[in-house]
Coordinates of C-alpha atoms in Angstrom, one line a residue:
X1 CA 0.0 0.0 0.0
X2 CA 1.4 3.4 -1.0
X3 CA 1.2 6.3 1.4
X4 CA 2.6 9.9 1.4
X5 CA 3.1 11.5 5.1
X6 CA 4.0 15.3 5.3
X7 CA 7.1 16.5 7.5
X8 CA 7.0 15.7 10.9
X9 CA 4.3 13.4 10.9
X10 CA 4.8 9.8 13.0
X11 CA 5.3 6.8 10.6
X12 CA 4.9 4.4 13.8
X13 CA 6.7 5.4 17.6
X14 CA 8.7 2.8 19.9
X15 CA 6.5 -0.1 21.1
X16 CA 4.3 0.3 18.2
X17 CA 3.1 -3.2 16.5
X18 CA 5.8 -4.3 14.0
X19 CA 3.5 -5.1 11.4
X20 CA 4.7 -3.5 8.1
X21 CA 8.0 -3.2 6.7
X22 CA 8.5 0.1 4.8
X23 CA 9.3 1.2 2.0
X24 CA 11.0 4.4 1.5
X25 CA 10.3 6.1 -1.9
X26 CA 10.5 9.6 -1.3
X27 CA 11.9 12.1 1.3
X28 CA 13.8 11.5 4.6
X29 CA 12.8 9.8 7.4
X30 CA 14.5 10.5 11.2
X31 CA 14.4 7.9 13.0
X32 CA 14.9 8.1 16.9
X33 CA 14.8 7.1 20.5
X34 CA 15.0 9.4 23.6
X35 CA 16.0 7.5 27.1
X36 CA 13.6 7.7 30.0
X37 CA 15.8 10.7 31.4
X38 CA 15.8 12.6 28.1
X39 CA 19.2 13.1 27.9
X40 CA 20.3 10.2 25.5
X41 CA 19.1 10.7 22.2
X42 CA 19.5 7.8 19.1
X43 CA 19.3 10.2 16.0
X44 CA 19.7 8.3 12.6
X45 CA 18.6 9.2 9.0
X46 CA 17.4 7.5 6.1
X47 CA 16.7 8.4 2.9
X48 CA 14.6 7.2 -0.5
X49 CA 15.1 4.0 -2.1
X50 CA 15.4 2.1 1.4
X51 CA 13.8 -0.4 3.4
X52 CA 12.7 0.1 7.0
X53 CA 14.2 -1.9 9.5
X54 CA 16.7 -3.9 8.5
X55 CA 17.3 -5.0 12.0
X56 CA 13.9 -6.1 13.3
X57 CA 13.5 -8.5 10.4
X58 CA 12.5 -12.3 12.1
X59 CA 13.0 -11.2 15.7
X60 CA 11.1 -7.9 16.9
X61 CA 7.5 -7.8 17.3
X62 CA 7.5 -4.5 18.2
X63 CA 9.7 -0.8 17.1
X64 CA 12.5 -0.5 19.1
X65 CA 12.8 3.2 17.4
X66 CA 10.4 6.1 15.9
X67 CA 10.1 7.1 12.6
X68 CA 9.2 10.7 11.9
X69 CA 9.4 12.2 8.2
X70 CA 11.9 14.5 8.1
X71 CA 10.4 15.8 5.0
X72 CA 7.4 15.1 2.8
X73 CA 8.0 11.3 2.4
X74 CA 5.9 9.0 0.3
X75 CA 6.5 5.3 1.4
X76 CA 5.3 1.5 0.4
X77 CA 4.2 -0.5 2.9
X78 CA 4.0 -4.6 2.9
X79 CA 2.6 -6.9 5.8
X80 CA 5.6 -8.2 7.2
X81 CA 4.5 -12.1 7.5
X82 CA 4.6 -11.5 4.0
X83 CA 8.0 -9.7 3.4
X84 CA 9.6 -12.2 5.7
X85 CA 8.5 -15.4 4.2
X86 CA 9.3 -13.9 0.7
X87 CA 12.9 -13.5 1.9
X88 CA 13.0 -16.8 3.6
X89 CA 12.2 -18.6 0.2
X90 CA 14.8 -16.8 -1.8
X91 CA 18.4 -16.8 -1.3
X92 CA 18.9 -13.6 -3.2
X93 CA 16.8 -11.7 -1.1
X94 CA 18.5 -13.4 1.7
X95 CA 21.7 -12.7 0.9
X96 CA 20.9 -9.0 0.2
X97 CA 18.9 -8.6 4.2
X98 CA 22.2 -10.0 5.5
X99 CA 24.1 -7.6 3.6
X100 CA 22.1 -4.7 4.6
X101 CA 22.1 -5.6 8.2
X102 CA 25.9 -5.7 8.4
X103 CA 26.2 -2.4 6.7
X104 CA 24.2 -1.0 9.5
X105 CA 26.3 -2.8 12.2
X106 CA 29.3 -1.4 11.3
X107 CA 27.5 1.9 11.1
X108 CA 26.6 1.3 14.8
X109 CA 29.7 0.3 15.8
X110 CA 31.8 3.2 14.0
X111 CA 29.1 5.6 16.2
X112 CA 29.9 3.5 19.3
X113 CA 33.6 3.8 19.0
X114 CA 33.5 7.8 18.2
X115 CA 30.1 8.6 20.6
X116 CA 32.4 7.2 23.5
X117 CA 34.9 9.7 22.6
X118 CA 35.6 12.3 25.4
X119 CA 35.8 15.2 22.4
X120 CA 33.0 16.7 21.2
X121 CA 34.5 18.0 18.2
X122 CA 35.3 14.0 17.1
X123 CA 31.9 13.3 17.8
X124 CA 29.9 16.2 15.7
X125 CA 32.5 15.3 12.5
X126 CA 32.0 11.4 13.2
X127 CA 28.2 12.5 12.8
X128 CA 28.5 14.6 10.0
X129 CA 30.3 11.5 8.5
X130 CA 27.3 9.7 9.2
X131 CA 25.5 11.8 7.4
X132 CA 27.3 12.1 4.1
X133 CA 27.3 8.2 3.8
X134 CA 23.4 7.6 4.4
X135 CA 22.2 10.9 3.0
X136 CA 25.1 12.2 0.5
X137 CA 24.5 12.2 -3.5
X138 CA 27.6 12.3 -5.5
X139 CA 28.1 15.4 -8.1
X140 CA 29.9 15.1 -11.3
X141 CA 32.0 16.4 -12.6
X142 CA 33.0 18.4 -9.2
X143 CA 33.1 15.3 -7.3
X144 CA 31.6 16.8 -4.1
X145 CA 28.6 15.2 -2.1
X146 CA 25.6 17.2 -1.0
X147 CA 22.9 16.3 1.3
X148 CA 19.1 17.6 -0.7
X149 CA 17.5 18.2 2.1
X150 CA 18.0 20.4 4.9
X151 CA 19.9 19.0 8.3
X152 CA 19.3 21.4 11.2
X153 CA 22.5 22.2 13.7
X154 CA 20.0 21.0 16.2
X155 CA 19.8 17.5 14.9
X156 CA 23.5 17.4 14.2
X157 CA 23.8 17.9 17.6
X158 CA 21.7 15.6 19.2
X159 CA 22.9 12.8 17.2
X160 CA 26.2 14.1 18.6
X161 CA 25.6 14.2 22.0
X162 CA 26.6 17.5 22.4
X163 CA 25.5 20.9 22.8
X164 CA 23.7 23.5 19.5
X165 CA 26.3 26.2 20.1
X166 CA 29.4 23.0 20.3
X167 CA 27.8 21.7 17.2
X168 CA 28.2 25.2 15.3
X169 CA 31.6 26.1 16.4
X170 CA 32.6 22.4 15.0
X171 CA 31.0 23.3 11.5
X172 CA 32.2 26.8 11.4
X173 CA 35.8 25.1 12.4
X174 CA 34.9 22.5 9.1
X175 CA 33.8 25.2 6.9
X176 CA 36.9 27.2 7.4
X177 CA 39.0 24.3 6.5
X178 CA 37.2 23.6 3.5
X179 CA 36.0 20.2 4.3
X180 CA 32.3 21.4 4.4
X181 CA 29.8 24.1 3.4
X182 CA 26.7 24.7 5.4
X183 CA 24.1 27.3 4.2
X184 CA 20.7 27.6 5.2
X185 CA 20.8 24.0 6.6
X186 CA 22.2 22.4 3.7
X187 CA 25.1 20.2 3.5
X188 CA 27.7 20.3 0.8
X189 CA 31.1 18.0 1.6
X190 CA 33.9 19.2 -0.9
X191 CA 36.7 17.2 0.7
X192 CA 35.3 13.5 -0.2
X193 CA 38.7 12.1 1.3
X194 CA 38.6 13.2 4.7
X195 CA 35.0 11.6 5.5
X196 CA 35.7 8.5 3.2
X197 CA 38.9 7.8 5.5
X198 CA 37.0 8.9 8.5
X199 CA 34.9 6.2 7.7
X200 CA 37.3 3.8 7.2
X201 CA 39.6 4.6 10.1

C-alpha cells in the first residue's frame, strides 16, 4: 500500500506493533529514540530508495525506534509475515537482508567507537560522517557530495551528544577548512577524502 506523510508526521513510535516493513520512496525519514531521562538521544537518517528496519527483520514484534518524516516522504508499505517469508524462500533476497544488516552494524559500531569519545569536536564530525554516507548524493563532474535536504544544527547535535552552540563552532571550524559548506541548513562536503577515511579509520 502506497502512502505519502507530510514533514513531521509519526510513521509508527517505539513499542508500536511491527507489522509493516517500509518502504521508502521519497523524502527523509529520522528515526529516533529518547531514554527515560531525556538526555540520550538515538538520531539516525534514512533516505529514499530504502527499506525500513533492517534490523527487526524475524526477531522484533514490536519498534525498538520512531520514525518521523523529516520531509514530505511517500512510502510502500507490505505486511511483514509477507516480506519475511518472501525472503525466507529466496536466497537472493536473503543474501541482500544479510548484507544490509551488516552495513548497519558497522554503522553502529563506528558511532559507538566515536560517541564514546571524550571530544566533542570528534563526535559532531563522526556525525557529519554519518550523514554524508546515508544521505550524500555524488556530483559530477565536481566530485563533491551534498545532502538535498536540509539538516538542522540541532539535529547534528543531538545525534552528537553535544551541545547546538558546540555543534556550530565544529561546523564553522569544518567550513573554514574547506571540508564542508553549510548554508541555510544544507550540507555540501567538498573534501570527499577526509570523510571516506574517516569512515574507514
Amino acid at each position: 500500500m502506497a502512502r505519502s506523510y507530510s514533514k513531521g508526521q509519526v510513521l509508527f513510535d517505539v513499542d508500536d506493533d511491527r507489522s509493516h516493513v517500509y518502504f521508502l520512496v521519497s523524502g527523509i525519514i529520522k528515526l529516533e529514540k529518547i531514554d527515560e531521562t531525556g538526555t540520550f538521544t538515538y538520531l539516525h537518517f534514512k533516505k529514499a530508495k530504502s527499506l525500513l528496519l533492517y534490523l527487526d527483520l524475524f526477531t522484533d514484534k514490536k519498534h525498538y525506534v520512531s520514525a518521523v518524516a523529516y520531509t514530505d516522504i511517500e512510502i510502500i508499505s507490505i505486511p511483514v509475515k509477507i516480506f519475511e517469508e518472501v525472503v525466507s524462500n529466496s536466497a537472493l533476497q536473503l543474501i541482500t537482508v544479510i548484507q544490509e544488516q551488516s552495513k548497519l552494524l558497522r554503522t553502529q559500531i563506528f558511532k559507538i567507537q566515536k560517541g564514546i569519545i571524550n571530544n566533542a569536536d570528534c563526535r559532531v564530525t563522526a556525525t557529519l560522517a554519518i550523514i554524508y554516507k546515508d544521505l550524500g548524493e555524488k556530483q559530477y563532474p565536481s566530485g563533491t557530495v551534498i545532502v538535498s535536504s536540509p539538516i538542522t544544527i540541532n539535529d547534528i547535535a543531538r545525534a552528537s551528544g553535544t551541545t547546538r552552540e558546540t555543534a556550530s563552532i565544529v561546523i564553522k571550524k569544518l567550513v573554514t577548512a574547506k571540508k564542508i559548506k553549510y548554508s541555510r541548513k544544507y550540507l555540501t562536503f567538498l573534501d570527499t577524502s577526509f570523510f571516506n577515511d574517516l569512515l574507514n579509520d
